[in-house]
Amino acid sequence: MTTYKVGYFVGSLSKDSINRILSRALLRVAPPELEFQEIPIKDLPLYNHDFDADYPPEGRALKDAIAAVDAVLFVTPEYNRSIPGGLKNAIDWASRPWGTNSFTHKPSAVIGASPGKIGTAVAQQSLRSVLSFCNSPQMNAPEAYIQFVPGLFTPDGEVTDPTTQQFLTDFMADFKTFIERVLTVLPQR
């Protein structure tokens, strides 16, 4: 049985984010062949091209964390019909300097929760566009827009609704299969 290391990004910087709770739920229902490591983004300075010649430690740590995993999972809210600034900043750091894009050939999946009925659909579309430019193969189906309602998850990520739990379990199983397929075809860089 092959084990895959998955780095995950929580798009919200809040320690009490509903997407952080969703990330805990995803780790609970994931297949045992997936090992998870959060890739923190809150301490990154704003990306600036001037840093390309000499990356600060936070930027190098981010790139090293992505290099150490086989795939990436984005768990993100929607801010103003797009992805949160902190997450976009992290992607900018990881994709630079030119020619050292950390996401090239790195399998990815996107999921998110919000109080609204359409979940994080618009943010996910924006993120998918960015990941496409970054040459990250994406699991495009199933799409996963979770409407976060009080009591759906416990603070430690236990899913209280059986239908939602099954959906998330299936999503993570599909992600494992997607990782296997991508890594069979594309070499890691």
mmCIF file of C-alpha atoms in Angstrom:
data_model
loop_
_atom_site.group_PDB
_atom_site.id
_atom_site.type_symbol
_atom_site.label_atom_id
_atom_site.label_comp_id
_atom_site.label_asym_id
_atom_site.label_seq_id
_atom_site.Cartn_x
_atom_site.Cartn_y
_atom_site.Cartn_z
ATOM 1 C CA MET A 1 0.000 0.000 0.000
ATOM 2 C CA THR A 2 1.457 3.337 -1.094
ATOM 3 C CA THR A 3 1.149 6.305 1.234
ATOM 4 C CA TYR A 4 0.909 9.808 -0.175
ATOM 5 C CA LYS A 5 1.873 12.971 1.665
ATOM 6 C CA VAL A 6 -0.689 15.724 1.232
ATOM 7 C CA GLY A 7 -0.014 19.311 2.190
ATOM 8 C CA TYR A 8 -3.108 21.304 2.911
ATOM 9 C CA PHE A 9 -3.728 25.032 2.901
ATOM 10 C CA VAL A 10 -6.466 26.646 4.965
ATOM 11 C CA GLY A 11 -7.323 29.845 3.108
ATOM 12 C CA SER A 12 -8.551 31.677 6.206
ATOM 13 C CA LEU A 13 -5.986 33.027 8.642
ATOM 14 C CA SER A 14 -8.474 32.827 11.529
ATOM 15 C CA LYS A 15 -7.771 30.110 14.095
ATOM 16 C CA ASP A 16 -11.537 29.592 14.480
ATOM 17 C CA SER A 17 -12.307 29.537 10.764
ATOM 18 C CA ILE A 18 -15.110 27.280 9.568
ATOM 19 C CA ASN A 19 -12.723 26.144 6.843
ATOM 20 C CA ARG A 20 -10.190 25.111 9.485
ATOM 21 C CA ILE A 21 -12.955 23.032 11.066
ATOM 22 C CA LEU A 22 -13.745 21.594 7.622
ATOM 23 C CA SER A 23 -10.062 20.681 7.215
ATOM 24 C CA ARG A 24 -10.233 18.723 10.487
ATOM 25 C CA ALA A 25 -13.307 16.882 9.192
ATOM 26 C CA LEU A 26 -11.526 16.024 5.950
ATOM 27 C CA LEU A 27 -8.550 14.580 7.807
ATOM 28 C CA ARG A 28 -10.916 12.414 9.883
ATOM 29 C CA VAL A 29 -12.640 10.867 6.851
ATOM 30 C CA ALA A 30 -9.625 10.570 4.528
ATOM 31 C CA PRO A 31 -8.293 7.179 3.428
ATOM 32 C CA PRO A 32 -5.454 5.899 5.629
ATOM 33 C CA GLU A 33 -3.091 6.061 2.635
ATOM 34 C CA LEU A 34 -3.120 9.857 2.842
ATOM 35 C CA GLU A 35 -0.803 11.544 5.369
ATOM 36 C CA PHE A 36 -1.495 15.214 6.023
ATOM 37 C CA GLN A 37 0.629 18.211 6.889
ATOM 38 C CA GLU A 38 -0.755 21.719 7.114
ATOM 39 C CA ILE A 39 1.241 24.241 5.135
ATOM 40 C CA PRO A 40 0.976 27.449 7.185
ATOM 41 C CA ILE A 41 0.615 30.768 5.391
ATOM 42 C CA LYS A 42 -0.138 33.347 8.088
ATOM 43 C CA ASP A 43 3.449 34.515 8.667
ATOM 44 C CA LEU A 44 4.358 35.157 5.034
ATOM 45 C CA PRO A 45 5.196 38.765 4.218
ATOM 46 C CA LEU A 46 3.474 40.238 1.181
ATOM 47 C CA TYR A 47 5.100 38.890 -1.955
ATOM 48 C CA ASN A 48 7.351 41.375 -3.711
ATOM 49 C CA HIS A 49 9.460 40.705 -6.819
ATOM 50 C CA ASP A 50 12.395 42.330 -5.007
ATOM 51 C CA PHE A 51 12.649 39.172 -2.850
ATOM 52 C CA ASP A 52 13.264 36.890 -5.853
ATOM 53 C CA ALA A 53 17.034 37.297 -5.658
ATOM 54 C CA ASP A 54 17.123 36.392 -1.953
ATOM 55 C CA TYR A 55 14.024 34.631 -0.611
ATOM 56 C CA PRO A 56 13.306 35.266 3.076
ATOM 57 C CA PRO A 57 13.120 32.241 5.404
ATOM 58 C CA GLU A 58 9.293 32.222 5.362
ATOM 59 C CA GLY A 59 9.236 31.969 1.571
ATOM 60 C CA ARG A 60 11.858 29.204 1.526
ATOM 61 C CA ALA A 61 9.973 27.291 4.249
ATOM 62 C CA LEU A 62 6.786 27.464 2.169
ATOM 63 C CA LYS A 63 8.525 26.177 -0.956
ATOM 64 C CA ASP A 64 10.240 23.413 1.065
ATOM 65 C CA ALA A 65 6.916 22.339 2.597
ATOM 66 C CA ILE A 66 5.307 22.043 -0.832
ATOM 67 C CA ALA A 67 8.322 20.160 -2.206
ATOM 68 C CA ALA A 68 8.018 17.645 0.668
ATOM 69 C CA VAL A 69 4.475 16.560 -0.261
ATOM 70 C CA ASP A 70 3.011 14.585 -3.149
ATOM 71 C CA ALA A 71 -0.192 16.632 -3.508
ATOM 72 C CA VAL A 72 -1.943 19.719 -2.171
ATOM 73 C CA LEU A 73 -5.438 20.306 -0.849
ATOM 74 C CA PHE A 74 -6.927 23.799 -0.640
ATOM 75 C CA VAL A 75 -9.655 24.370 1.968
ATOM 76 C CA THR A 76 -10.744 27.933 1.475
ATOM 77 C CA PRO A 77 -13.456 30.462 2.180
ATOM 78 C CA GLU A 78 -14.653 33.049 -0.308
ATOM 79 C CA TYR A 79 -13.730 36.677 0.264
ATOM 80 C CA ASN A 80 -15.396 39.268 -1.972
ATOM 81 C CA ARG A 81 -16.165 36.707 -4.691
ATOM 82 C CA SER A 82 -12.570 35.472 -4.856
ATOM 83 C CA ILE A 83 -9.858 33.738 -2.850
ATOM 84 C CA PRO A 84 -8.568 35.281 0.379
ATOM 85 C CA GLY A 85 -5.578 37.591 0.021
ATOM 86 C CA GLY A 86 -3.431 35.489 2.355
ATOM 87 C CA LEU A 87 -3.931 32.395 0.191
ATOM 88 C CA LYS A 88 -3.223 34.277 -3.037
ATOM 89 C CA ASN A 89 -0.086 35.696 -1.429
ATOM 90 C CA ALA A 90 1.086 32.168 -0.526
ATOM 91 C CA ILE A 91 0.498 30.970 -4.084
ATOM 92 C CA ASP A 92 2.471 33.940 -5.393
ATOM 93 C CA TRP A 93 5.386 33.065 -3.094
ATOM 94 C CA ALA A 94 5.263 29.382 -4.065
ATOM 95 C CA SER A 95 5.174 30.074 -7.798
ATOM 96 C CA ARG A 96 8.176 32.398 -7.825
ATOM 97 C CA PRO A 97 10.896 33.190 -8.761
ATOM 98 C CA TRP A 98 10.197 32.497 -12.420
ATOM 99 C CA GLY A 99 11.141 28.912 -13.306
ATOM 100 C CA THR A 100 10.788 27.583 -9.742
ATOM 101 C CA ASN A 101 7.022 27.132 -9.530
ATOM 102 C CA SER A 102 6.364 24.730 -6.640
ATOM 103 C CA PHE A 103 2.959 23.665 -8.016
ATOM 104 C CA THR A 104 4.178 22.288 -11.368
ATOM 105 C CA HIS A 105 2.808 18.728 -11.746
ATOM 106 C CA LYS A 106 1.601 18.750 -8.105
ATOM 107 C CA PRO A 107 -1.904 17.161 -7.958
ATOM 108 C CA SER A 108 -4.418 19.430 -6.253
ATOM 109 C CA ALA A 109 -8.001 19.537 -5.019
ATOM 110 C CA VAL A 110 -10.164 22.431 -3.867
ATOM 111 C CA ILE A 111 -12.974 22.478 -1.309
ATOM 112 C CA GLY A 112 -14.503 25.099 0.924
ATOM 113 C CA ALA A 113 -17.298 26.038 3.274
ATOM 114 C CA SER A 114 -19.333 29.162 3.776
ATOM 115 C CA PRO A 115 -22.642 30.052 5.432
ATOM 116 C CA GLY A 116 -24.203 30.745 2.017
ATOM 117 C CA LYS A 117 -25.949 28.138 -0.088
ATOM 118 C CA ILE A 118 -23.464 28.256 -2.959
ATOM 119 C CA GLY A 119 -20.590 27.574 -0.595
ATOM 120 C CA THR A 120 -17.333 28.855 -1.952
ATOM 121 C CA ALA A 121 -18.152 28.288 -5.632
ATOM 122 C CA VAL A 122 -16.885 31.644 -6.911
ATOM 123 C CA ALA A 123 -13.691 31.515 -4.845
ATOM 124 C CA GLN A 124 -13.027 27.993 -6.054
ATOM 125 C CA GLN A 125 -13.442 29.056 -9.673
ATOM 126 C CA SER A 126 -10.933 31.843 -9.112
ATOM 127 C CA LEU A 127 -8.513 29.473 -7.370
ATOM 128 C CA ARG A 128 -8.840 26.903 -10.156
ATOM 129 C CA SER A 129 -7.846 29.556 -12.674
ATOM 130 C CA VAL A 130 -4.729 30.408 -10.666
ATOM 131 C CA LEU A 131 -3.800 26.734 -10.197
ATOM 132 C CA SER A 132 -4.253 26.121 -13.901
ATOM 133 C CA PHE A 133 -1.726 28.848 -14.663
ATOM 134 C CA CYS A 134 0.583 27.261 -12.065
ATOM 135 C CA ASN A 135 0.431 23.944 -13.985
ATOM 136 C CA SER A 136 -1.108 22.038 -11.075
ATOM 137 C CA PRO A 137 -3.279 19.120 -12.242
ATOM 138 C CA GLN A 138 -6.662 19.596 -10.557
ATOM 139 C CA MET A 139 -9.326 17.182 -9.452
ATOM 140 C CA ASN A 140 -12.257 18.870 -11.171
ATOM 141 C CA ALA A 141 -14.959 16.475 -9.987
ATOM 142 C CA PRO A 142 -16.571 16.079 -7.654
ATOM 143 C CA GLU A 143 -16.903 19.766 -6.900
ATOM 144 C CA ALA A 144 -17.346 20.432 -3.189
ATOM 145 C CA TYR A 145 -19.192 23.500 -1.942
ATOM 146 C CA ILE A 146 -20.174 22.997 1.686
ATOM 147 C CA GLN A 147 -22.859 25.142 3.262
ATOM 148 C CA PHE A 148 -21.729 25.503 6.853
ATOM 149 C CA VAL A 149 -24.680 25.484 9.213
ATOM 150 C CA PRO A 150 -24.443 25.474 13.018
ATOM 151 C CA GLY A 151 -23.931 21.961 14.332
ATOM 152 C CA LEU A 152 -22.803 20.418 11.022
ATOM 153 C CA PHE A 153 -19.325 19.857 12.491
ATOM 154 C CA THR A 154 -18.014 19.753 16.022
ATOM 155 C CA PRO A 155 -15.044 22.089 16.670
ATOM 156 C CA ASP A 156 -12.655 19.137 16.359
ATOM 157 C CA GLY A 157 -14.065 18.170 12.942
ATOM 158 C CA GLU A 158 -16.541 15.429 13.679
ATOM 159 C CA VAL A 159 -19.263 15.470 11.019
ATOM 160 C CA THR A 160 -22.733 15.257 12.571
ATOM 161 C CA ASP A 161 -24.746 14.786 9.363
ATOM 162 C CA PRO A 162 -24.399 11.305 7.776
ATOM 163 C CA THR A 163 -25.034 12.580 4.238
ATOM 164 C CA THR A 164 -22.307 15.231 4.551
ATOM 165 C CA GLN A 165 -19.950 12.712 6.130
ATOM 166 C CA GLN A 166 -20.448 10.310 3.215
ATOM 167 C CA PHE A 167 -19.945 13.104 0.680
ATOM 168 C CA LEU A 168 -16.674 14.190 2.336
ATOM 169 C CA THR A 169 -15.505 10.568 2.647
ATOM 170 C CA ASP A 170 -16.160 10.030 -1.064
ATOM 171 C CA PHE A 171 -14.450 13.332 -1.939
ATOM 172 C CA MET A 172 -11.292 12.299 -0.101
ATOM 173 C CA ALA A 173 -11.348 8.788 -1.610
ATOM 174 C CA ASP A 174 -11.647 10.360 -5.051
ATOM 175 C CA PHE A 175 -8.737 12.665 -4.224
ATOM 176 C CA LYS A 176 -6.570 9.669 -3.326
ATOM 177 C CA THR A 177 -7.435 8.011 -6.640
ATOM 178 C CA PHE A 178 -6.701 11.256 -8.487
ATOM 179 C CA ILE A 179 -3.282 11.567 -6.800
ATOM 180 C CA GLU A 180 -2.418 7.990 -7.814
ATOM 181 C CA ARG A 181 -3.403 8.637 -11.423
ATOM 182 C CA VAL A 182 -1.509 11.901 -11.729
ATOM 183 C CA LEU A 183 1.653 10.578 -10.107
ATOM 184 C CA THR A 184 1.579 7.533 -12.379
ATOM 185 C CA VAL A 185 1.674 9.774 -15.456
ATOM 186 C CA LEU A 186 3.502 12.964 -14.497
ATOM 187 C CA PRO A 187 6.959 13.068 -12.975
ATOM 188 C CA GLN A 188 7.407 15.150 -9.841
ATOM 189 C CA ARG A 189 9.703 18.131 -10.151
#
